[in-house]
Each structure stands twice: as C-alpha cells, then as structure tokens.
Amino acid sequence: MQTIDSDPPIHFIQNIIAEDLKTGKYDGRVHTRFPPEPNGYLHIGHAKSICLNFGLASRYSGKCNLRFDDTNPSKEAEEYVRAIEEDVRWLGFDWDDRLYYASENFDQLYEFAVRLIKKGKAYVDALSPEQIRAYRGTLSEPGRDSPHRDKSVEENLDLFQRMRVGEFAEGEKVLRAKIDMASGNLNLRDPVMYRILKSPHHRTGDKWCIYPMYDFTHGQSDSLERITHSLCTLEFEDHRPLYDWFLNELNIYRPQQIEFARLNLNYTVLSKRKLLQLVEEKHVSGWSDPRMPTLSGMRRRGYPPEAIRDFCERVGVSKSNSTVDFALLEHCVRDNLNRTALRAMVVVRPLKVVIENYPEDHAEELTAENNPEDSTAGSRKIFFSRTLYIERDDFMENPPAKFFRLVPGKEVRLKYAYIIKCERVIKDENTGDVIELRCTYDPETKSGHSHASRKVKGTLHWLATTHAEPVEVRLYDHLFRNENPTADEKEYPDLQSSLNPDSLESIRGAFMEPFLKTAASGDRFQFLRMGYFCVDNESSAPGAPVFNRTVTLRDTWAKIAKKSPRRR
RNA sequence: UGGGGCGUCGUCAAGUGGCUAAGACACAGGAUUUUGAUUCCUGCAUUCGGAGGUUCGAGUCCUCCCGCCCCAGCCA
C-alpha cells in the first residue's frame, strides 16, 4: 500500500468523513469501495476514483474494497477483470482479501426481491420494452400505471419464480418496484429490478437467466459490504432516492452516498463508449496504445504511477463539472521523472559531423552524469571520436535571431566534451540537403578542465559514430487535434476527423548510447534535451529496446520559434 | 414547461459573515545553468454568473433573474 505523500488538499468529502468520525456516525469506521464494471479498461478518470477511495481509507485507517459490478453478463468478461486488477495494483493500491463481485450477491438479491414482492412493493410486468417506455411518461408529464401493477402477491411470486426457471423469453417479463409513476424523478417511476437475460455469466455460469439491474444491486452490495461512504459520480445523484428506498423497504444497513464530479481532460476522451470505438475502429493499436488515456496505455507510455497519483491529488474533488488541463498531468509526469529517470544521449534524427582536427582512429573516454538531480545515481563513461552524430534540428544554415545552436562559422559545446566550431557545410549535390558538417574542436575546452571556462551559448547532445547503436523511437503526441474532441460537431463531425494525424511518429534511424541495449521493459530514461522515454513493453526484444516518448522536456525554444515562424 | 446538481483568475480549486480572495497548472518577465531542462525570484481576480436586499461588515445569509450539466436503457 502506498503512503500518502505530504499534505493532500482538503475537499468536501474529507470534511464529511471528518464530521462523521467526530459524531461517531459509523463507530469510527471508514470503509469505501471501488466498484468498476468489468466491461472495459480502466482510464485516468477511474484513477481519480481509485485514488479517492483507497486514499481516503488509508488516510483514516479504514478499508477499501475492490468490487466488480458484474450484473450484465452480455457485456462483461474475465479479460477485463484481470486487466482491472492489474491496473489497480500497478497504481499502487491493495484490497487485501476484500475482492468482491456483485454476482456473489445474486442469491441474496433474489431473496430481497421476493421480500419486496411479499410486501406488495414489487410486481412482475408483462409490458414490452417499448410499452414500458411509453408508460413512463416524459420529463414534464407523469407516467401511467402498468395494467399489471396490481396483481396479487401470490401471482407475482409465482411469475417471478417462473422467470427464474426460464419459462419466459428475454423481454417477455420484468420485475418492477412499485413506487410512483408520477414522480418528478424518473428513477422512481417503477424502475425495473430484474430482467431476463439468457446469457451465461463469467462467474455464475448458467445458474441464472434473470439478472438484477445495477440500480437494484449497487446499493444493496454496498450495504452488505458495510460500506460507510459510498462515493460515486454526479449522474447518480438522482438514483440516491431509489437506493434509499430499497434499503429502507428492506430495512437493511444504509451507507452514505456522496457524489463528486468525474474527471474530464482536454485533448482526450474518457467515455468507455468512445474508447471502445477507438479500439474497434483501429484508430489505435488497442486498449494499451500509448496514446490512450487508459492506465495500461499510460503505463506503456511511461507515466509513473506516482505521477498519476500526484495528479489525482492535485485535481481536487468537487461537485462542479470541470475539465482539467492535460498540461497538469504532464507537469506531474515530468516532476517525477526529472527526479528519478537516468539520463542518456540519443540522437533521434542524426546529422553527421566530422571533427577535422581530431585524430583518426582515436576514441576518448569521457564521464557523464547519470542524473544531476540525484547525487547517488553516479556516472558512466561515454566515448568521443572524430566522427559524431548530432541532432539535425540543432543545426541551421540560416538561423533566426536567438538561435544559439550550431551555425556555420559559430561555436557550440558538446555536452561533457569539447567546444566545436562549424567550418563547412556539405550538401547533397542533387537535393541540396545538408548531409554532413565539417567542424574543428578546441582541445583546451575539454569538459571539467579548468580552462574549459570559455562560455558558449548552446550545448548539444551527441554520439560518437563508433559508439552509437541504431534504435527505434516512437514520438507520441495528443491523440486529438483539438482541446475538446466532442465539442465542435460541425468541424469535427466524427471521431475520425478530430484525430491528430501526427499523434505517432515512428523513427527507425535513431542512435543511442550502447548501454541502453540492456534496458529492460518499462525502464524510463531522460534522453538529454529530447524528453523522457520508456522501453516499450510490447515490441521490444532482448538487446533491442524500442523507446516510447513519454513526454517532451519543457521547451522554451520551441515556444519562441513558434511565435516567429521562420524558414530553416 | 418535471426532478436533481453546479456557477470564485485562461484551467483546476480553497474559502462554513469579519485581518490585504489560499494554492497548483498555464502564461509573462528576470537570475543561475555544460540539458533553451531543472532550480530560484517576480508578476498574474479592487472582485467571486447578474440584480436587488439583510448587516457596522457578504464570495459566504435572503429574494428574483441568467447560464451550464445530468435524468425519459429490460446499460452501468
């Protein structure tokens, strides 16, 4: 179990719990739960709920259960159960032996239903789904009672029993609560409690052909688990009176439901339907595509779980619908990685440089820091030679003002090595493309030497051609081109048109420091001046890592360059 | 036009009638820097959706108005 970092901000739910603790409302207990439906993968929005529920339990020395709300076998699968468990654990939380399934309560729920029938509070309806909808009325008009509403208890008991043994077809009958067809709250207009579903369940197999609705399951499951604070999202606010009605009629333990606003993030979508669509229409490689806001996608992208927890803490908890800036998440990721990631030099788009006054066949050993932010991280050896690679973007023949990288006739420092000067530019005769730079170095400026005090404006990362290994790197960007992918229906009528065509750039011609060959799946690094990268856990092979860019470094130059567009 | 919620800085978000309306991200300047990174300073709401009212005093209380979100699955 993770420990709560520093001082988590206070929010309204904490205030409620603190008050309940003071008044002894639940004998000092705090017991929460995270209740996903196993019909999809967990995303960053779920992370907020997970951190809230597990975090609160941990903070108040309480408990938090993991419960699968698996009441709809036609949509749920074991695959999702496993993925969800893995993601919650990866995020850093542990439910000990408190793993539950709503389906474990099916017998109990059936008994609850029978109890309500006996009290005259539930009845079997034979209306079709269309008729039920018509009878329900509208937002501004009351509904009408079903003609089957006033059958006798005996008849309802008999019918419900026959539903259970499979005498009726799907859709032929349902069990409904008898509440109030004129209620302003639609949830109270005789909601369906049980429906016939002739599909096998991933946990209970063929035992049942009737399944309880979520609304008839969730509140009672919380009750049976003795949950004290049942946290859920805003849209369930109008379901609360219904849950309370069931609990009250059944006369069983009543947890306190508290609603909070779900997380929204710009430049992405967080609805299961849309995420599923991205996967099914193959706009991404799967649920764990590094561009997906799923926890498995973020894990593969290289986001540390600590950073996600930090983010969830920083976004706060309230009741107002809000959209958090993706930049906050990226800030949390950089903040963590800056402290923890080992540095390395990787040239993503290489440009060859020959140091004309450096001896041939000479390789010089230099020292590089593994992490300047961590004095215990140590250092490593890197090699310098007559031919080098530098980043193509670090050279400009006709630079704009304030460009302080390499330019013809000017100097620049190579990190941990020497100051070099660009003497000549060699171009391809046909295309005019720059293909090589001829430079000279100043032997007096070796890194670490006292005469190395001469200052130059720019410092570049580089690799000796003799000590560079080819590598594939994948550069990721936002999956969507606009802040709110679902807002502008005119400009972006469908998901497809709102996708960012440049969200993935795969580069095979990059070079890395040789030690990176042994990097293990999931290892994270800062490639100097390029960003944070993580060894892809799906396409890397032993000795041949593929790197995913987690996030770029903050880039002040890119901002300046963007403001005053210039040719290369 | 029914019911339930929400409106405090570009984005989140504290604030529970009384010192100058926290903090974070973003943004803008500046310092340090062999990563244009990091770090460090500085700036960034005379005003809390609007209008009235109560009060010595209101973002906080009252009234009216405006705007936004959710609900008419045998989904969760």
XYZ file of C-alpha atoms (C1' of nucleotides) in Angstrom:
644
model
C 0.000 0.000 0.000
C 1.296 3.386 -0.909
C 1.787 6.055 1.660
C 0.030 9.361 1.326
C 2.526 11.935 0.152
C 2.865 15.176 2.071
C -0.334 17.108 2.648
C -3.203 16.131 0.443
C -5.573 19.026 -0.096
C -8.768 19.016 1.922
C -12.011 18.560 -0.007
C -15.694 18.349 0.836
C -15.764 14.571 1.148
C -12.977 14.663 3.702
C -14.931 17.233 5.633
C -17.956 14.957 5.680
C -15.887 11.993 6.832
C -14.120 14.059 9.477
C -17.502 15.179 10.766
C -18.855 11.607 10.778
C -15.795 10.489 12.698
C -16.412 13.219 15.226
C -20.070 12.329 15.738
C -19.358 8.596 15.741
C -21.806 8.016 12.916
C -20.276 4.697 11.857
C -18.493 3.869 15.121
C -15.344 5.450 13.757
C -15.242 3.211 10.694
C -14.288 4.383 7.246
C -14.983 1.755 4.620
C -15.053 2.639 0.929
C -15.023 0.651 -2.275
C -14.021 0.962 -5.898
C -16.786 -0.636 -7.968
C -15.870 -0.969 -11.669
C -17.916 -2.862 -14.222
C -15.651 -5.351 -15.998
C -16.642 -4.246 -19.469
C -13.618 -2.158 -20.462
C -10.224 -0.985 -19.357
C -9.583 1.492 -16.585
C -8.636 5.030 -17.575
C -7.322 8.146 -15.875
C -10.865 9.057 -14.835
C -11.096 5.797 -12.889
C -7.716 6.604 -11.372
C -9.287 9.633 -9.727
C -11.933 7.431 -8.150
C -9.410 4.750 -7.155
C -7.099 7.279 -5.523
C -10.042 8.899 -3.769
C -11.500 5.679 -2.384
C -8.267 3.918 -1.466
C -6.647 7.182 -0.407
C -9.445 8.082 1.987
C -9.426 4.605 3.502
C -5.687 4.779 4.005
C -5.802 8.253 5.433
C -8.405 7.362 8.023
C -7.050 3.875 8.770
C -10.064 2.343 7.116
C -10.549 -0.185 4.359
C -11.345 -0.081 0.686
C -12.843 -2.988 -1.221
C -12.491 -3.823 -4.874
C -15.872 -4.899 -6.164
C -16.830 -5.802 -9.678
C -20.332 -4.659 -10.521
C -20.962 -7.571 -12.839
C -24.697 -7.601 -13.346
C -24.773 -7.604 -17.125
C -23.185 -10.791 -18.489
C -23.768 -9.752 -22.081
C -21.144 -7.009 -21.836
C -18.702 -8.237 -19.260
C -15.714 -10.543 -19.486
C -12.990 -12.147 -17.423
C -10.355 -10.404 -19.574
C -11.463 -7.075 -18.154
C -11.445 -8.368 -14.594
C -7.794 -9.340 -14.882
C -6.813 -6.082 -16.561
C -8.600 -4.025 -13.913
C -6.933 -5.875 -11.048
C -3.540 -5.380 -12.671
C -4.147 -1.675 -13.201
C -5.316 -1.010 -9.650
C -2.279 -2.830 -8.296
C 0.036 -1.002 -10.659
C -1.396 2.305 -9.491
C -0.207 1.297 -6.051
C -3.265 0.051 -4.172
C -4.131 -3.180 -2.454
C -7.512 -4.575 -1.455
C -6.019 -7.436 0.598
C -8.643 -10.183 0.773
C -11.508 -7.836 0.030
C -12.192 -8.721 -3.591
C -15.913 -8.943 -4.220
C -18.281 -9.460 -7.100
C -21.822 -8.174 -7.124
C -22.652 -11.548 -8.670
C -21.773 -13.187 -5.349
C -24.908 -11.495 -4.040
C -27.281 -12.905 -6.642
C -28.915 -15.338 -4.174
C -29.298 -12.629 -1.581
C -30.627 -10.165 -4.141
C -33.187 -12.709 -5.301
C -34.309 -13.107 -1.732
C -34.519 -9.312 -1.360
C -36.718 -9.188 -4.442
C -39.023 -11.845 -3.051
C -39.256 -9.867 0.158
C -40.355 -6.774 -1.727
C -42.940 -8.758 -3.681
C -44.319 -10.103 -0.423
C -44.561 -6.568 0.921
C -46.532 -5.608 -2.158
C -43.687 -3.342 -3.227
C -42.715 -5.136 -6.432
C -44.555 -6.742 -9.301
C -43.954 -8.695 -12.461
C -44.768 -6.687 -15.540
C -45.544 -8.075 -18.975
C -45.273 -4.832 -20.886
C -42.794 -4.771 -23.764
C -39.749 -2.528 -23.519
C -41.433 -0.075 -25.881
C -44.599 -0.058 -23.807
C -42.674 0.466 -20.619
C -41.016 3.478 -22.172
C -44.354 4.862 -23.335
C -45.937 4.305 -19.927
C -43.032 6.043 -18.225
C -44.141 9.472 -19.413
C -41.696 12.267 -20.171
C -39.638 14.783 -18.287
C -42.605 17.101 -17.979
C -45.532 14.637 -17.982
C -46.218 11.955 -15.386
C -46.238 8.299 -16.345
C -49.187 5.862 -16.185
C -49.560 2.757 -14.096
C -48.941 -0.518 -15.869
C -52.082 -2.659 -16.226
C -50.118 -5.413 -14.463
C -49.313 -3.249 -11.470
C -51.995 -4.551 -9.137
C -51.636 -8.284 -9.388
C -51.746 -10.271 -6.172
C -48.650 -11.112 -4.168
C -49.192 -14.816 -4.901
C -49.391 -14.251 -8.621
C -46.255 -12.078 -8.602
C -44.376 -14.636 -6.545
C -45.376 -17.354 -8.985
C -44.466 -15.299 -12.041
C -41.104 -14.239 -10.628
C -40.288 -17.845 -9.762
C -41.177 -18.875 -13.298
C -38.983 -16.072 -14.667
C -36.162 -17.556 -12.679
C -36.576 -21.087 -14.028
C -36.583 -19.864 -17.587
C -40.224 -20.169 -18.568
C -40.220 -16.850 -20.382
C -38.242 -15.399 -23.225
C -35.968 -12.392 -22.912
C -38.004 -9.211 -22.812
C -41.242 -11.004 -22.030
C -41.366 -10.127 -18.323
C -39.536 -7.931 -15.845
C -39.763 -7.391 -12.130
C -40.501 -3.792 -11.219
C -40.509 -1.850 -7.998
C -43.894 -0.342 -7.175
C -43.060 3.244 -6.300
C -44.640 6.229 -8.038
C -45.353 6.614 -11.740
C -45.915 10.346 -11.245
C -42.624 11.115 -9.540
C -40.624 14.027 -10.889
C -37.618 11.738 -10.514
C -37.838 9.281 -13.390
C -35.833 6.728 -11.429
C -38.774 6.350 -9.090
C -41.340 5.586 -11.824
C -41.458 1.849 -11.070
C -37.887 1.030 -12.097
C -37.028 -2.399 -13.446
C -35.339 -4.579 -10.822
C -34.828 -7.801 -12.748
C -34.719 -8.644 -16.428
C -34.472 -11.932 -18.280
C -31.090 -12.436 -19.932
C -30.315 -15.852 -21.293
C -26.580 -15.405 -21.415
C -24.090 -17.259 -19.262
C -22.280 -15.171 -16.702
C -18.480 -15.166 -16.463
C -18.718 -16.013 -12.772
C -22.040 -17.759 -12.181
C -22.196 -19.663 -15.453
C -25.664 -20.972 -16.319
C -27.093 -20.656 -12.855
C -29.211 -17.639 -13.677
C -31.310 -16.492 -16.588
C -32.591 -13.433 -14.746
C -30.186 -10.738 -13.655
C -30.680 -7.821 -11.269
C -30.338 -4.314 -12.660
C -27.457 -2.158 -11.451
C -29.904 0.004 -9.510
C -31.201 -2.998 -7.628
C -27.681 -4.263 -6.976
C -25.327 -1.457 -6.215
C -26.869 -0.028 -3.072
C -27.509 -3.440 -1.529
C -23.985 -4.579 -2.341
C -22.644 -1.518 -0.549
C -24.950 -2.343 2.312
C -23.877 -5.994 2.520
C -20.227 -4.940 2.499
C -20.959 -2.480 5.315
C -19.606 0.410 3.267
C -19.719 3.664 5.219
C -19.128 6.201 2.464
C -20.266 5.202 -0.993
C -18.598 7.590 -3.408
C -19.889 7.883 -6.934
C -20.167 10.368 -9.758
C -22.699 13.155 -10.177
C -25.047 11.375 -12.565
C -26.060 9.003 -9.767
C -27.351 11.820 -7.660
C -30.938 11.177 -8.743
C -30.513 7.477 -8.123
C -29.822 8.043 -4.459
C -33.534 8.324 -3.529
C -34.101 4.990 -5.232
C -31.229 3.261 -3.404
C -32.520 4.696 -0.179
C -35.999 3.441 -0.997
C -34.721 -0.125 -1.478
C -32.595 -0.024 1.669
C -35.472 1.391 3.621
C -38.095 -1.093 2.385
C -35.649 -3.926 3.001
C -34.761 -2.428 6.338
C -31.047 -3.074 5.951
C -27.866 -1.141 6.766
C -27.586 2.166 4.944
C -24.261 3.537 3.690
C -23.956 7.221 2.889
C -23.709 8.003 -0.804
C -21.687 11.079 -1.766
C -21.427 12.262 -5.344
C -18.474 14.065 -6.903
C -17.647 15.309 -10.392
C -15.934 12.877 -12.716
C -12.632 13.833 -14.280
C -12.510 15.386 -17.726
C -9.229 16.034 -19.505
C -8.711 18.142 -22.582
C -7.244 16.662 -25.778
C -8.750 13.309 -24.965
C -11.978 11.401 -24.451
C -12.804 9.446 -21.336
C -16.037 7.724 -22.178
C -15.912 3.958 -22.366
C -18.026 4.050 -25.491
C -15.611 6.310 -27.349
C -12.524 4.495 -26.110
C -14.045 1.235 -27.263
C -14.740 2.863 -30.613
C -11.101 3.952 -30.952
C -10.046 0.370 -30.335
C -12.649 -1.292 -32.539
C -12.179 1.063 -35.455
C -8.424 0.570 -35.144
C -7.530 4.207 -34.725
C -5.165 2.928 -32.055
C -3.407 -0.391 -31.670
C -5.531 -1.449 -28.691
C -6.546 -0.549 -25.154
C -2.885 -0.195 -24.206
C -1.843 2.001 -27.114
C 0.473 4.615 -25.568
C -1.815 7.383 -26.809
C -4.813 6.020 -24.931
C -5.801 7.628 -21.618
C -6.145 4.124 -20.182
C -3.940 3.138 -17.282
C -2.430 0.387 -19.415
C -1.757 2.935 -22.167
C -0.165 5.364 -19.751
C 1.895 2.584 -18.235
C 3.172 1.678 -21.683
C 3.749 5.327 -22.468
C 5.975 5.546 -19.384
C 3.828 7.519 -16.949
C 4.920 6.536 -13.421
C 2.063 5.519 -11.112
C 3.354 8.007 -8.537
C 2.841 10.806 -11.051
C -0.732 9.718 -11.724
C -1.460 9.622 -8.007
C 0.065 13.057 -7.609
C -2.120 14.297 -10.444
C -5.268 12.819 -8.927
C -4.474 14.574 -5.706
C -3.843 17.889 -7.397
C -7.034 17.990 -9.445
C -9.073 18.061 -6.291
C -12.563 16.762 -5.614
C -15.682 18.868 -6.012
C -19.162 18.825 -7.459
C -18.649 21.137 -10.396
C -18.191 19.749 -13.872
C -14.731 20.678 -14.959
C -12.059 19.916 -17.484
C -8.509 19.641 -16.278
C -5.653 20.843 -18.444
C -3.584 17.981 -19.823
C -0.546 20.135 -19.035
C -1.113 19.454 -15.341
C -0.770 15.713 -15.908
C 2.368 16.289 -17.954
C 3.746 18.509 -15.236
C 3.284 15.713 -12.689
C 4.963 13.230 -15.002
C 7.967 15.498 -15.623
C 8.234 16.367 -11.972
C 8.547 12.699 -11.074
C 10.764 11.694 -13.971
C 13.136 14.623 -13.506
C 13.945 13.240 -10.081
C 14.032 9.564 -10.982
C 14.958 8.995 -14.620
C 18.540 8.160 -15.603
C 19.944 10.401 -18.329
C 21.236 9.162 -21.653
C 22.145 10.632 -25.007
C 20.115 9.593 -28.010
C 20.238 11.291 -31.385
C 16.803 10.966 -32.881
C 17.386 12.492 -36.325
C 21.133 12.189 -36.910
C 23.372 14.582 -38.813
C 26.969 13.505 -39.310
C 29.767 15.719 -38.037
C 33.481 15.243 -38.784
C 35.968 16.910 -36.435
C 38.737 17.654 -38.885
C 41.458 18.408 -36.355
C 40.728 15.328 -34.228
C 42.963 12.306 -34.825
C 41.532 9.364 -36.742
C 41.160 6.035 -35.012
C 41.160 7.758 -31.664
C 38.456 7.196 -29.084
C 38.469 9.185 -25.915
C 36.665 8.245 -22.726
C 34.620 10.934 -21.030
C 32.417 10.996 -17.935
C 28.694 11.691 -17.937
C 26.353 12.147 -15.006
C 23.552 9.608 -14.684
C 21.216 12.054 -13.016
C 22.225 15.556 -11.951
C 19.167 15.671 -9.661
C 20.266 12.582 -7.754
C 23.742 12.549 -6.227
C 23.532 8.799 -5.615
C 22.922 7.992 -9.277
C 26.627 8.022 -10.158
C 28.192 8.448 -13.567
C 29.072 6.459 -16.667
C 31.631 6.510 -19.462
C 30.882 7.862 -22.898
C 33.157 7.983 -25.945
C 34.277 10.764 -28.223
C 35.661 10.233 -31.721
C 36.458 12.058 -34.942
C 33.047 11.378 -36.425
C 29.908 12.159 -34.500
C 26.149 12.431 -34.803
C 24.297 15.487 -33.647
C 20.603 16.277 -33.844
C 19.570 17.571 -37.252
C 17.412 20.264 -35.643
C 20.451 21.556 -33.768
C 21.982 22.942 -36.948
C 20.650 25.761 -39.097
C 22.325 27.345 -42.059
C 20.179 30.471 -41.941
C 19.066 30.696 -38.345
C 16.519 33.092 -36.931
C 17.525 35.508 -34.171
C 18.245 33.918 -30.801
C 19.068 30.543 -32.309
C 22.010 29.512 -30.221
C 22.736 26.083 -31.535
C 25.176 25.220 -34.337
C 25.509 27.647 -37.226
C 28.197 27.982 -39.939
C 31.274 29.705 -38.529
C 29.977 29.586 -34.956
C 30.729 27.560 -31.845
C 28.716 25.305 -29.628
C 29.531 22.969 -26.740
C 29.089 19.237 -26.948
C 27.806 18.120 -23.567
C 30.523 16.536 -21.394
C 33.059 17.032 -24.256
C 34.514 19.958 -26.231
C 33.528 23.182 -27.859
C 33.374 22.729 -31.608
C 33.112 25.181 -34.463
C 31.300 24.624 -37.721
C 33.725 25.255 -40.609
C 31.934 23.893 -43.664
C 28.571 22.539 -44.692
C 28.431 19.626 -47.101
C 25.300 19.226 -49.158
C 23.865 16.629 -51.437
C 24.622 17.762 -54.972
C 21.191 16.881 -56.257
C 18.829 17.754 -53.453
C 20.776 20.474 -51.704
C 20.113 18.784 -48.361
C 22.733 19.186 -45.676
C 24.351 15.783 -45.288
C 27.459 16.470 -43.235
C 29.185 19.163 -41.208
C 32.955 19.665 -41.109
C 33.975 21.094 -37.769
C 37.044 21.722 -35.633
C 37.316 21.289 -31.887
C 39.196 23.269 -29.268
C 41.290 20.805 -27.188
C 41.541 23.372 -24.382
C 37.833 23.192 -23.682
C 37.534 19.617 -22.526
C 34.716 19.267 -20.062
C 35.790 19.524 -16.456
C 39.151 21.136 -17.163
C 39.872 24.459 -15.611
C 40.440 26.194 -18.943
C 37.067 24.967 -20.006
C 35.661 28.155 -18.635
C 35.040 29.690 -22.032
C 31.320 30.198 -22.417
C 29.228 29.427 -25.430
C 25.526 29.888 -25.653
C 24.456 26.416 -26.718
C 25.133 22.879 -25.546
C 24.226 19.898 -27.693
C 23.833 16.206 -27.094
C 25.769 13.959 -29.451
C 27.075 10.438 -30.053
C 30.371 9.105 -31.425
C 29.618 7.130 -34.562
C 31.909 4.447 -33.193
C 29.795 4.148 -30.065
C 26.271 4.514 -31.295
C 23.674 1.784 -31.657
C 20.745 2.032 -34.021
C 17.383 2.161 -32.283
C 13.693 2.727 -32.959
C 11.984 5.517 -31.088
C 8.312 6.436 -31.200
C 7.312 10.035 -30.763
C 3.810 10.459 -29.408
C 1.572 13.482 -29.266
C -2.060 14.144 -28.320
C -4.448 11.700 -29.969
C -6.849 14.525 -30.762
C -6.078 17.763 -32.511
C -8.419 19.975 -30.501
C -8.954 20.566 -26.824
C -12.468 19.228 -26.719
C -12.745 16.404 -29.252
C -16.500 16.134 -28.893
C -17.418 19.819 -28.776
C -17.282 21.098 -32.319
C -19.651 18.843 -34.202
C -19.512 20.988 -37.322
C -15.786 21.000 -37.754
C -15.271 17.516 -36.392
C -18.413 15.523 -37.161
C -16.890 12.221 -36.074
C -14.085 10.797 -34.038
C -12.010 10.202 -37.141
C -11.898 13.837 -38.215
C -10.909 15.073 -34.781
C -7.915 12.752 -34.536
C -4.449 14.272 -34.678
C -2.783 12.823 -37.795
C 0.633 13.359 -36.190
C -0.054 11.612 -32.901
C 2.571 8.969 -33.661
C 5.856 9.320 -35.473
C 7.944 6.201 -35.604
C 11.651 6.780 -36.182
C 13.942 3.902 -37.080
C 17.132 5.774 -37.920
C 17.924 6.985 -34.422
C 21.100 6.187 -32.455
C 21.576 5.538 -28.769
C 24.362 5.071 -26.264
C 25.373 1.392 -26.226
C 24.436 0.814 -22.578
C 20.796 1.339 -23.477
C 20.793 -2.012 -25.289
C 20.402 -3.715 -21.959
C 17.492 -1.562 -20.780
C 14.588 -3.646 -19.540
C 10.948 -3.386 -20.475
C 9.361 -0.434 -18.692
C 12.666 1.284 -17.843
C 12.432 5.047 -18.037
C 15.110 7.499 -19.142
C 15.594 11.112 -19.933
C 17.150 11.432 -23.346
C 19.056 14.653 -22.897
C 17.267 17.629 -24.394
C 14.746 15.335 -26.128
C 12.360 14.231 -23.427
C 11.501 11.248 -21.255
C 11.341 7.829 -22.856
C 10.278 4.387 -21.741
C 11.153 0.928 -23.066
C 8.036 -0.330 -24.832
C 6.680 -3.407 -23.120
C 5.116 -4.914 -26.217
C 7.507 -4.502 -29.138
C 10.945 -4.556 -27.545
C 13.181 -7.611 -27.860
C 16.081 -8.536 -25.601
C 19.011 -6.332 -26.593
C 16.793 -4.350 -28.960
C 14.626 -1.966 -26.997
C 12.052 0.242 -28.681
C 11.519 3.557 -26.903
C 8.239 5.390 -26.454
C 8.406 9.086 -25.792
C 6.552 9.639 -22.539
C 6.604 13.420 -22.699
C 8.916 16.080 -24.090
C 11.002 18.298 -21.856
C 9.607 21.784 -21.376
C 10.795 23.561 -24.466
C 11.135 27.324 -24.257
C 12.878 27.486 -27.610
C 10.016 25.707 -29.347
C 7.683 28.363 -27.975
C 9.876 31.203 -29.215
C 10.304 29.568 -32.604
C 6.572 29.036 -32.901
C 5.832 32.676 -32.232
C 8.028 33.945 -35.051
C 7.780 31.390 -37.840
C 10.979 31.161 -39.869
C 12.288 29.006 -42.653
C 15.012 26.539 -41.833
C -42.506 23.564 -19.243
C -40.894 17.948 -14.159
C -36.804 16.354 -10.913
C -31.600 16.698 -9.379
C -26.963 19.419 -9.397
C -23.341 23.362 -10.450
C -21.614 28.660 -11.323
C -14.676 32.097 -7.347
C -8.273 34.128 -12.256
C -7.012 31.081 -19.052
C -7.641 25.744 -16.347
C -8.421 23.178 -11.685
C -9.563 24.761 -6.703
C -9.560 26.768 -1.256
C -12.943 29.899 1.174
C -18.509 27.397 6.581
C -20.349 36.595 7.708
C -15.049 40.000 9.952
C -7.203 40.759 9.004
C -4.938 42.732 2.044
C -9.997 36.450 -2.026
C -5.185 30.411 -0.449
C -2.517 27.111 -3.541
C -1.401 24.494 -8.169
C -1.075 24.332 -13.502
C -0.793 27.661 -17.582
C 1.089 32.300 -19.045
C 4.721 36.660 -18.861
C 9.356 38.743 -17.223
C 14.225 38.064 -14.711
C 18.583 35.209 -12.180
C 21.573 30.675 -12.141
C 22.779 26.624 -15.578
C 27.996 22.359 -19.982
C 20.124 19.737 -20.879
C 16.893 26.793 -24.220
C 15.760 21.132 -18.868
C 15.878 21.553 -13.556
C 16.114 25.262 -9.628
C 15.200 30.238 -7.911
C 12.846 35.090 -7.778
C 8.779 38.461 -9.744
C 4.048 39.426 -11.908
C -0.837 37.432 -12.849
C -9.220 38.032 -9.663
C -10.276 46.133 -6.031
C -13.510 41.050 -7.061
C -16.465 35.968 -6.579
C -22.776 34.456 -13.062
C -26.283 39.128 -12.673
C -29.594 42.467 -9.987
C -31.687 43.801 -5.577
C -31.931 43.173 -0.136
C -30.355 41.958 5.247
C -25.969 43.539 8.144
C -21.435 48.061 11.266
C -19.464 44.260 7.749
C -21.434 39.344 2.351
C -17.858 35.176 -2.219
C -20.258 33.458 2.276
C -27.356 34.932 4.582
C -32.361 36.238 1.794
C -35.161 37.245 -2.932
C -35.533 37.306 -8.024
C -33.136 36.506 -12.597
C -29.366 34.310 -16.071
C -26.215 30.343 -17.693
C -24.306 25.289 -17.759
C -24.596 19.861 -16.631
C -27.444 15.161 -15.597
C -32.191 12.076 -15.917
C -37.343 9.526 -20.291
C -31.834 1.611 -21.121
C -35.124 -4.619 -19.778
C -26.710 -0.221 -19.627
C -23.562 0.811 -15.539
